[in-house]
XYZ file of C-alpha atoms in Angstrom:
675
model
C 9.840 8.428 0.914
C 12.312 6.623 3.145
C 11.404 3.511 5.118
C 9.453 4.038 8.341
C 11.576 1.508 10.241
C 13.841 4.032 11.954
C 10.877 6.163 12.998
C 8.806 3.346 14.510
C 11.693 1.278 15.931
C 14.195 3.920 16.991
C 17.441 3.557 18.886
C 17.732 7.329 19.355
C 14.933 9.810 20.044
C 15.075 13.607 19.948
C 12.407 15.729 21.646
C 12.206 19.281 20.352
C 10.523 21.776 22.657
C 10.318 22.213 26.393
C 6.643 22.415 27.309
C 4.623 19.932 29.345
C 3.867 17.846 26.249
C 7.543 17.368 25.461
C 8.459 16.553 29.048
C 5.770 13.869 29.022
C 7.290 12.251 25.919
C 10.581 11.853 27.783
C 8.872 10.648 30.958
C 6.814 8.023 29.125
C 9.897 6.592 27.384
C 11.710 6.392 30.707
C 8.756 4.697 32.420
C 8.604 2.054 29.678
C 12.334 1.416 29.932
C 13.460 2.696 26.532
C 17.024 1.469 26.165
C 18.216 3.979 23.573
C 19.314 7.584 23.859
C 16.896 10.489 24.397
C 18.099 13.958 23.387
C 16.055 17.047 24.354
C 16.437 20.071 22.071
C 15.685 23.545 23.435
C 17.213 26.901 22.467
C 17.440 28.201 26.054
C 17.004 25.399 28.608
C 19.998 23.451 29.911
C 17.838 20.433 30.722
C 14.371 19.079 29.965
C 12.759 16.436 32.200
C 16.095 15.877 33.906
C 18.078 15.266 30.706
C 20.733 17.651 29.315
C 19.465 19.646 26.342
C 21.206 20.849 23.186
C 20.408 24.152 21.545
C 19.360 23.064 18.043
C 19.139 20.184 15.582
C 22.648 20.827 14.306
C 24.009 20.269 17.832
C 22.611 16.746 18.196
C 25.288 14.021 18.568
C 24.022 12.325 15.410
C 20.989 12.223 13.160
C 18.165 10.888 15.404
C 16.021 7.961 14.368
C 12.765 9.462 15.636
C 11.851 13.012 16.624
C 8.907 14.488 18.513
C 8.403 18.092 17.396
C 6.478 19.985 20.072
C 6.798 23.578 18.891
C 4.348 25.911 17.130
C 3.312 25.369 13.527
C 5.611 27.998 12.055
C 8.676 26.732 13.913
C 7.698 23.136 13.049
C 8.361 23.773 9.357
C 11.906 25.016 9.971
C 12.658 22.190 12.419
C 11.481 19.620 9.861
C 13.722 21.205 7.238
C 16.720 21.011 9.565
C 15.977 17.373 10.470
C 15.621 16.363 6.827
C 18.943 18.035 6.035
C 20.563 16.233 8.978
C 19.255 12.839 7.814
C 16.803 12.045 10.629
C 14.737 8.869 10.397
C 11.381 10.602 10.780
C 9.323 12.941 12.917
C 5.995 13.373 14.657
C 4.537 16.829 13.988
C 2.419 17.599 17.039
C 1.332 21.138 16.137
C -2.124 21.866 14.744
C -3.284 24.733 12.555
C -2.470 23.202 9.192
C -4.915 21.881 6.575
C -7.419 20.722 9.216
C -7.901 24.416 10.158
C -8.337 25.658 6.579
C -11.966 26.670 7.152
C -10.976 28.957 10.018
C -7.485 29.961 8.906
C -6.587 30.556 5.269
C -2.907 30.002 6.067
C -3.460 26.356 7.044
C -3.286 24.794 3.572
C -0.249 26.824 2.554
C 1.584 25.922 5.758
C 0.920 22.228 5.157
C 2.352 22.533 1.645
C 5.436 24.214 3.114
C 5.761 21.414 5.663
C 5.729 18.769 2.940
C 8.344 20.631 0.940
C 10.542 20.945 4.035
C 10.273 17.208 4.841
C 11.352 16.026 1.413
C 11.964 12.267 1.648
C 12.048 12.225 5.462
C 8.915 10.503 6.858
C 6.619 12.610 9.005
C 3.439 11.764 10.909
C 0.766 14.424 11.096
C 0.696 17.345 11.486
C -1.974 17.688 14.164
C -0.788 14.323 15.437
C -0.329 12.809 18.888
C 2.387 10.451 17.754
C 2.808 6.776 18.502
C 3.565 4.178 21.148
C 5.830 1.211 20.475
C 5.097 -1.136 23.393
C 7.527 -3.727 22.049
C 10.621 -1.550 22.433
C 9.429 1.062 24.926
C 9.675 3.890 22.394
C 6.905 6.440 23.015
C 6.709 9.604 20.979
C 3.557 10.249 22.938
C 2.808 13.430 24.909
C 0.205 12.101 27.332
C -0.817 9.292 29.615
C -1.648 5.860 28.246
C -2.884 2.614 29.764
C -0.699 0.027 28.073
C 2.177 -2.160 29.225
C 5.257 -3.634 27.589
C 4.599 -6.548 25.256
C 6.619 -9.139 23.400
C 3.978 -9.567 20.693
C 0.637 -7.930 20.057
C -1.690 -6.148 17.681
C -1.115 -2.785 16.051
C -3.746 -0.033 16.114
C -3.884 2.973 13.802
C -6.411 5.750 14.235
C -7.058 9.232 12.923
C -8.340 10.280 16.346
C -5.905 10.946 19.192
C -8.694 10.714 21.767
C -9.779 7.317 20.521
C -6.145 6.208 20.569
C -5.829 7.192 24.232
C -9.076 5.419 25.079
C -7.994 2.234 23.316
C -4.819 2.091 25.404
C -6.989 2.183 28.540
C -8.838 -1.064 27.690
C -8.990 -3.677 30.475
C -9.696 -6.603 28.156
C -6.291 -8.269 28.157
C -5.582 -7.309 24.539
C -1.802 -7.108 24.045
C -0.851 -3.945 22.180
C 2.296 -3.816 20.073
C 1.799 -0.359 18.539
C -0.699 2.473 18.800
C -0.248 5.069 16.064
C -2.170 8.250 15.318
C -2.115 9.551 11.754
C -3.222 13.166 12.181
C -3.681 15.042 8.917
C -1.823 12.375 6.900
C -0.153 15.185 4.978
C 2.591 12.846 3.819
C 2.287 9.444 5.467
C -1.161 7.854 5.352
C -2.812 5.075 7.307
C -2.063 2.478 4.630
C 1.664 3.211 4.537
C 1.802 3.158 8.330
C -0.034 -0.163 8.336
C 2.400 -1.760 5.904
C 5.347 -0.672 8.024
C 3.828 -2.102 11.209
C 2.875 -5.411 9.611
C 6.499 -5.909 8.595
C 7.394 -6.236 12.290
C 7.316 -9.991 12.942
C 6.074 -9.322 16.475
C 2.818 -7.797 15.183
C 0.043 -10.385 14.894
C -2.864 -8.351 13.479
C -3.745 -4.810 12.467
C -6.761 -2.746 13.481
C -7.671 0.431 11.588
C -9.978 3.184 12.834
C -10.710 5.035 9.589
C -12.436 8.340 8.954
C -11.392 8.521 5.293
C -9.254 6.403 2.969
C -7.194 8.834 0.904
C -4.787 7.002 -1.415
C -6.739 3.992 -2.709
C -3.715 2.428 -4.385
C -1.922 2.520 -1.035
C -4.771 0.552 0.565
C -4.604 -1.994 -2.253
C -0.893 -2.329 -1.527
C -1.556 -2.713 2.205
C -4.098 -5.489 1.624
C -1.754 -7.294 -0.765
C 1.111 -7.139 1.722
C -1.105 -8.392 4.530
C -2.148 -11.366 2.376
C 1.486 -12.134 1.604
C 2.422 -11.998 5.290
C -0.649 -13.960 6.388
C -1.618 -11.243 8.866
C -5.269 -10.165 9.179
C -6.549 -6.595 9.126
C -9.880 -5.371 10.479
C -11.426 -1.911 10.374
C -13.848 0.338 12.194
C -14.970 2.803 9.501
C -16.943 5.813 10.680
C -18.993 8.185 8.542
C -22.480 6.694 8.301
C -25.026 9.482 8.286
C -28.221 10.579 6.619
C -26.384 13.687 5.410
C -23.861 11.502 3.584
C -26.691 9.690 1.812
C -28.596 12.663 0.364
C -30.490 11.562 -2.714
C -29.820 13.006 -6.167
C -31.934 12.438 -9.231
C -31.574 8.654 -9.037
C -32.460 5.892 -6.629
C -28.916 4.600 -6.969
C -27.283 7.602 -5.319
C -29.709 7.332 -2.432
C -29.137 3.603 -2.046
C -25.366 3.788 -2.324
C -25.001 6.863 -0.151
C -21.678 7.924 1.250
C -20.996 4.710 3.140
C -21.647 1.968 0.593
C -18.401 2.743 -1.193
C -16.429 2.411 2.028
C -18.049 -0.926 2.804
C -17.487 -2.157 -0.733
C -13.826 -1.135 -0.607
C -13.199 -2.946 2.676
C -14.968 -6.050 1.379
C -12.934 -5.954 -1.830
C -9.702 -5.707 0.162
C -10.680 -8.574 2.473
C -10.833 -6.335 5.563
C -13.752 -7.241 7.879
C -15.660 -4.223 9.135
C -16.721 -3.929 12.772
C -19.426 -1.566 13.944
C -18.257 -0.600 17.442
C -15.082 -0.316 19.487
C -15.784 -3.248 21.871
C -16.325 -5.686 18.985
C -13.297 -4.199 17.234
C -11.068 -4.950 20.248
C -12.489 -8.435 20.821
C -11.940 -9.341 17.179
C -8.334 -8.208 17.389
C -7.904 -10.316 20.514
C -9.260 -13.388 18.746
C -7.041 -12.785 15.730
C -4.012 -12.329 17.978
C -4.531 -15.769 19.502
C -5.898 -17.837 16.609
C -5.448 -15.866 13.423
C -8.315 -16.160 10.943
C -10.814 -18.856 11.849
C -11.145 -21.699 9.338
C -14.952 -21.483 9.291
C -17.941 -19.863 11.002
C -18.932 -23.073 12.849
C -18.888 -22.540 16.607
C -20.113 -24.156 19.813
C -20.917 -22.710 23.223
C -20.960 -24.401 26.619
C -22.513 -22.898 29.747
C -23.958 -24.134 33.006
C -27.212 -22.277 32.403
C -30.058 -22.835 29.991
C -30.571 -19.074 29.909
C -27.032 -18.524 28.699
C -27.368 -21.282 26.104
C -30.515 -19.645 24.736
C -28.861 -16.230 24.815
C -25.912 -17.592 22.825
C -28.228 -19.142 20.236
C -30.235 -15.936 19.828
C -27.113 -13.788 19.642
C -25.671 -16.024 16.960
C -28.940 -15.974 15.022
C -28.309 -12.362 14.034
C -24.773 -13.149 12.871
C -23.217 -15.200 10.091
C -22.190 -18.029 12.415
C -23.419 -21.612 12.655
C -24.013 -23.913 15.627
C -23.591 -27.347 13.997
C -25.384 -30.267 15.669
C -23.294 -32.620 17.762
C -21.703 -35.501 15.896
C -21.649 -39.079 17.266
C -18.183 -38.694 18.787
C -19.138 -35.507 20.641
C -22.391 -37.049 21.834
C -20.701 -40.187 23.191
C -17.900 -38.296 24.946
C -20.238 -35.693 26.410
C -22.566 -38.390 27.709
C -19.600 -40.098 29.373
C -18.527 -36.801 30.961
C -21.931 -35.454 32.005
C -24.068 -38.521 32.680
C -27.695 -39.158 31.716
C -29.292 -36.048 33.272
C -28.037 -33.498 30.745
C -29.773 -32.908 27.401
C -27.026 -32.758 24.818
C -27.125 -30.042 22.167
C -25.201 -27.141 20.709
C -25.356 -24.623 22.396
C -24.926 -26.842 25.464
C -26.214 -26.292 28.982
C -24.071 -28.701 31.049
C -25.862 -27.774 34.306
C -23.893 -27.528 37.576
C -23.453 -31.201 38.464
C -19.714 -31.068 37.785
C -19.033 -27.510 38.999
C -15.912 -27.303 41.222
C -14.595 -30.555 39.724
C -11.900 -29.182 37.421
C -11.021 -32.608 35.990
C -14.641 -33.396 35.121
C -15.132 -29.946 33.631
C -11.976 -30.360 31.556
C -13.308 -33.686 30.273
C -16.673 -32.134 29.353
C -15.169 -29.107 27.664
C -12.742 -31.299 25.729
C -15.587 -33.571 24.629
C -17.363 -30.623 23.014
C -14.302 -29.542 21.042
C -14.083 -31.064 17.593
C -12.429 -30.540 14.180
C -15.821 -29.557 12.747
C -15.705 -26.417 14.921
C -13.689 -23.265 14.303
C -13.795 -22.395 18.007
C -15.548 -23.484 21.191
C -16.777 -20.783 23.555
C -17.025 -21.488 27.292
C -19.453 -19.056 28.914
C -18.349 -18.065 32.415
C -19.195 -14.827 34.244
C -17.045 -14.043 37.278
C -18.427 -12.361 40.411
C -17.313 -8.806 41.128
C -14.176 -8.871 43.224
C -15.038 -5.941 45.508
C -18.127 -7.605 46.997
C -17.813 -11.323 46.282
C -15.454 -14.289 46.516
C -14.418 -15.716 43.131
C -12.410 -18.681 44.424
C -15.105 -21.137 43.280
C -14.480 -19.990 39.700
C -10.893 -21.243 39.654
C -12.192 -24.588 38.385
C -13.513 -22.919 35.229
C -10.150 -21.279 34.512
C -8.289 -24.552 35.029
C -10.757 -26.474 32.870
C -10.592 -23.956 30.025
C -6.795 -24.061 30.011
C -6.767 -27.843 30.451
C -9.170 -28.418 27.556
C -7.107 -26.172 25.315
C -3.937 -28.064 26.270
C -5.589 -31.465 25.816
C -7.232 -30.863 22.440
C -5.191 -28.113 20.816
C -8.487 -26.649 19.622
C -9.358 -22.955 19.438
C -10.954 -22.095 22.775
C -12.508 -18.920 24.122
C -13.825 -18.145 27.577
C -16.672 -15.634 27.361
C -18.198 -13.397 30.008
C -21.668 -12.408 28.831
C -21.136 -8.968 30.391
C -17.779 -7.315 29.587
C -17.182 -6.221 33.180
C -17.491 -9.781 34.512
C -14.118 -10.999 33.226
C -11.312 -9.731 35.505
C -8.238 -8.381 33.755
C -5.880 -10.700 35.654
C -7.947 -13.721 34.613
C -7.882 -12.510 31.005
C -4.087 -12.322 31.180
C -3.838 -15.888 32.531
C -6.085 -17.236 29.806
C -4.283 -15.364 27.060
C -0.913 -16.695 28.206
C -2.340 -20.218 27.902
C -3.717 -19.659 24.388
C -7.356 -19.254 25.469
C -9.154 -16.196 24.074
C -10.642 -14.161 26.966
C -13.787 -12.587 25.503
C -15.396 -9.620 27.257
C -19.049 -9.737 26.191
C -21.091 -12.420 24.437
C -22.317 -10.182 21.609
C -18.787 -8.967 21.029
C -17.417 -12.523 21.053
C -19.825 -13.762 18.409
C -19.282 -10.646 16.291
C -15.556 -11.411 16.519
C -16.096 -15.022 15.421
C -18.129 -13.824 12.448
C -15.481 -11.286 11.391
C -12.551 -13.668 11.906
C -14.240 -16.353 9.794
C -14.743 -14.186 6.716
C -12.637 -15.646 3.951
C -10.486 -13.084 2.156
C -11.341 -12.791 -1.554
C -8.949 -13.661 -4.303
C -6.586 -10.764 -5.009
C -8.775 -8.278 -6.874
C -8.016 -6.463 -10.088
C -6.788 -2.879 -9.658
C -9.620 -0.584 -8.696
C -11.104 1.801 -11.247
C -10.080 5.048 -9.579
C -12.554 7.921 -9.320
C -12.232 10.534 -12.042
C -12.431 14.301 -11.438
C -15.912 15.370 -10.365
C -17.870 17.311 -12.981
C -21.245 18.994 -13.214
C -23.029 16.406 -15.381
C -25.852 16.664 -17.857
C -28.874 14.374 -17.806
C -28.608 12.376 -21.027
C -31.988 11.774 -22.707
C -33.238 8.253 -22.060
C -33.193 7.204 -25.694
C -29.595 8.369 -26.105
C -28.612 6.614 -22.880
C -30.135 3.375 -24.123
C -28.395 3.613 -27.486
C -25.026 4.153 -25.792
C -25.463 1.290 -23.341
C -26.815 -1.038 -26.010
C -23.490 -0.691 -27.840
C -21.896 -2.470 -24.851
C -24.364 -5.347 -24.899
C -27.262 -4.104 -22.791
C -30.575 -5.429 -24.087
C -33.104 -2.582 -24.454
C -36.700 -2.662 -25.738
C -37.567 -1.719 -29.307
C -38.447 1.946 -29.145
C -39.095 5.080 -31.189
C -39.329 8.732 -30.292
C -42.499 10.755 -30.657
C -42.031 14.512 -31.085
C -45.469 15.333 -29.655
C -48.510 13.849 -27.978
C -50.332 13.913 -31.298
C -47.519 11.965 -32.977
C -47.346 9.246 -30.263
C -50.296 7.271 -31.671
C -48.693 6.793 -35.067
C -45.337 5.868 -33.554
C -47.036 3.219 -31.415
C -48.381 1.537 -34.528
C -44.837 1.318 -35.906
C -43.481 -0.199 -32.670
C -46.355 -2.690 -32.372
C -48.891 -3.133 -29.581
C -48.872 -3.496 -26.630
C -46.562 -0.579 -25.865
C -45.194 1.500 -23.019
C -45.418 5.287 -23.261
C -42.904 7.499 -21.421
C -42.474 11.228 -21.135
C -38.915 12.231 -22.036
C -36.808 14.489 -19.813
C -38.545 13.409 -16.612
C -36.676 11.720 -13.762
C -38.593 9.299 -11.518
C -41.204 8.824 -14.231
C -43.540 6.641 -12.183
C -43.815 9.193 -9.383
C -44.306 12.012 -11.897
C -47.049 10.208 -13.805
C -44.857 10.112 -16.905
C -45.125 6.408 -17.722
C -48.056 4.292 -18.892
C -47.834 0.535 -19.326
C -49.532 -2.066 -21.496
C -51.296 0.308 -23.879
C -53.110 -1.805 -26.485
C -54.772 0.733 -28.786
C -53.952 4.020 -30.484
C -56.633 5.797 -28.440
C -55.086 4.609 -25.183
C -51.723 5.957 -26.338
C -53.219 9.348 -27.271
C -55.090 9.694 -24.005
C -51.989 8.806 -21.994
C -49.744 11.162 -23.947
C -51.991 14.207 -23.529
C -52.262 13.490 -19.780
C -48.496 13.340 -19.163
C -46.327 16.267 -17.942
C -44.097 16.051 -21.032
C -43.792 17.365 -24.585
C -41.702 14.564 -26.104
C -42.186 10.834 -25.711
C -40.697 7.395 -26.061
C -42.854 4.564 -27.306
C -41.448 1.130 -26.440
C -42.313 -2.507 -26.779
C -44.099 -3.898 -23.721
C -41.986 -6.680 -22.168
C -44.139 -9.500 -20.773
C -43.590 -12.618 -18.655
C -41.577 -10.615 -16.117
C -40.363 -12.729 -13.183
C -38.890 -9.852 -11.182
C -37.515 -6.352 -11.558
C -33.965 -5.357 -10.648
C -32.040 -2.124 -10.368
C -28.493 -1.871 -11.689
C -26.858 1.403 -10.777
C -23.412 2.959 -10.734
C -22.368 6.125 -8.936
C -18.935 7.656 -8.879
C -17.859 7.934 -5.254
C -15.012 10.490 -5.157
C -13.516 8.752 -2.108
C -13.734 5.107 -3.188
C -14.244 4.645 -6.925
C -17.199 3.568 -9.036
C -19.814 1.827 -6.879
C -22.216 -0.573 -8.576
C -25.424 -1.302 -6.706
C -27.836 -4.167 -7.362
C -31.255 -3.843 -5.773
C -34.886 -4.792 -6.024
C -36.173 -2.630 -8.851
C -39.255 -0.728 -9.867
C -41.617 0.327 -7.097
C -39.877 -2.055 -4.663
C -36.597 -0.117 -4.617
C -37.469 2.023 -1.585
C -40.058 -0.340 -0.128
C -37.717 -3.293 0.349
C -34.386 -1.487 0.818
C -32.935 -4.659 -0.677
C -29.506 -3.863 -2.075
C -25.855 -4.852 -2.352
C -22.902 -2.805 -3.575
C -19.414 -3.508 -4.890
C -16.665 -1.592 -6.656
C -15.651 -1.849 -10.292
C -14.171 -3.774 -11.912
C -15.914 -6.655 -10.197
C -15.033 -10.321 -10.000
C -17.534 -13.031 -10.898
C -17.603 -13.981 -7.215
C -18.415 -10.429 -6.103
C -21.309 -10.128 -8.550
C -22.676 -13.562 -7.664
C -22.451 -12.827 -3.944
C -24.261 -9.509 -4.351
C -26.984 -10.989 -6.530
C -27.527 -14.018 -4.300
C -27.551 -11.826 -1.189
C -30.637 -9.911 -2.308
C -33.910 -10.943 -0.729
C -35.472 -10.795 -4.186
C -33.004 -13.463 -5.360
C -35.468 -16.149 -4.262
C -37.967 -14.737 -6.723
C -35.321 -14.677 -9.456
C -34.614 -18.360 -8.815
C -38.277 -19.320 -9.238
C -40.311 -19.039 -6.055
C -42.966 -21.640 -5.205
C -42.959 -23.242 -8.611
C -42.921 -20.023 -10.632
C -40.583 -19.693 -13.582
C -37.034 -18.591 -12.845
C -35.389 -15.585 -14.446
C -32.584 -16.046 -16.957
C -29.546 -15.587 -14.712
C -27.101 -15.489 -17.604
C -29.075 -12.645 -19.173
C -28.977 -10.735 -15.868
C -25.224 -11.228 -15.622
C -24.802 -10.016 -19.211
C -26.722 -6.854 -18.337
C -24.515 -6.244 -15.281
C -21.366 -6.776 -17.314
C -22.649 -4.497 -20.087
C -23.102 -1.621 -17.649
C -19.668 -2.339 -16.173
C -18.063 -2.357 -19.629
C -19.571 1.037 -20.403
C -18.198 2.468 -17.151
C -14.731 1.020 -17.666
C -14.406 2.643 -21.110
C -16.251 5.896 -20.378
C -15.278 6.744 -16.811
C -14.009 10.246 -17.564
C -16.933 12.624 -17.190
C -19.291 9.918 -15.900
C -21.148 10.545 -12.644
C -24.063 8.131 -12.607
C -25.934 5.343 -14.398
C -29.177 3.703 -13.417
C -31.110 0.875 -15.047
C -34.423 0.691 -13.228
C -36.160 -1.524 -13.820
C -34.240 -4.299 -15.481
C -37.115 -6.572 -16.490
C -36.033 -10.135 -15.775
C -37.923 -12.790 -17.734
C -37.362 -16.538 -18.171
C -35.472 -15.833 -21.399
C -34.161 -12.277 -21.188
C -33.174 -9.235 -19.100
C -34.347 -5.967 -20.631
C -33.464 -2.436 -19.499
C -36.864 -0.783 -19.411
C -35.475 2.549 -18.222
C -31.972 4.020 -18.365
C -30.712 7.123 -16.613
C -27.278 8.477 -17.504
C -25.589 11.540 -16.020
C -22.292 12.563 -17.567
C -20.322 15.442 -19.059
C -19.049 15.146 -22.629
């Protein structure tokens, strides 16, 4: 495919069609002061939106850089073919009724295939796509209203939803927008390719992605690598969390991983912080636009209210941010600025003694700022302009800007309620290098996201293999296969019947564990009995179980804790490994962490240490610690099996992995695959 540069940064624009949508494209370009040529194309009209029209693509003065195609889906295919032949730079395909309508219209998929064939190497956005806005150059292939203004620099937004794109342009938060792009069906050009093209523009400071689905995983790896090379951060709002997406299969792992764990693991692997809502998404982009990534998660807040100081502390408590105590320099300078009546702490309530004294406020704010902090947040809520007078708040604006100028530190001014920071004030602050935050929760979420350190460049992802209808491999066979890759399993033998189990137990050696073969979720089904010490106990247990064949295994003792190691193939994201509290605690604790394979040492360590049960593994209250190296060997053994046997594999679960002071033993192994 050709470069997207001509499409996104055009000097000539053609608009094909004459309806209201097409007229709006022309009007929006004119309103934004597009300096290039705009050429309407219509087979019958002499003019469109006041501009002279030509009859067809062949009649255009030259091959256009960017084209908005506003005709029906059938005509769109022929127009795209003509544009590709003419050598156009790219096109927005507005029409719907392609693959997205396949469920209602059998023609949709075939039409999309025809569209791709017609485009050839010419880039297209969509179909079923609203287009894009380039606020930097005033180029809008956009058939509707929008709320943005021209910008010299700003962030780029890409979304699969045209409605969300429109809404994002209407924000009143002072966020400078460079580009807003909708991706539509992504028949040819996906979000990742669009993102790479936008990041190449030196005027773009950060990239925000609203993602419904990823598509080409290699393209996202390429996007993340290019962003690292350019030093430009990316954040994402990934939708798709639902109970329906997390329907359980025969294993705990599938239920734990669900449909969303793979998406989260992919974003984490790529170093793309994930935000949970649109306000936090926009505030994070604003922070990144001003400061770039924060060097740490250490922050301070200053307010003239004890209530706001407490609110800041509580809000930060739920986030991965720190409020470091004041150091001697901060304490001395704050005392000099505020006098003896103020209790000094972080978060700081500086009271109202110095309110209206901009110089004194600047001194106090500057005193709080320090190299140990990634950013200092000044909490100021402005009165509503329609009913109140905000002139007394000018001192806070001057002090925020003055402290930023004096110290060179990262500074944000935060309104606890988003509506209490006027848009004109936000613009003033932004121009002075102060981040204008709309909402305290959103501001702290932004600080958390911006402080996440990107991982080392990861190894190429193990891509998902074609989905198959798998078989449930017998437990003994699963253990034999996994043991070949280094997984420690108990000594075991098969018993062909309940009557035979007693004799087999003698061969294995007491105490033993008895399991019914061919039963998933053995504990719940009553198909497992532990710590059997005599032949009679084995016989009684075997005849009581809902099974005809059995495994008799050594009983592992001195267990510190039980873990789950599971892998599911996520068709959208790759092979997801999940670590969790094991045994009966799997559902009770909901204690889990997921990552994609192959995994780095850092990713595995972070997942393992992030479990609540990790404290037990480390030796809680004087108890013995588990053998961490043995646990890591077990994790790597499962990974090695997946890496060499991915084709046909759907699922693996080790539950529990019995973690002892000297070992890590896979007590149960579930394997679903097609041979």
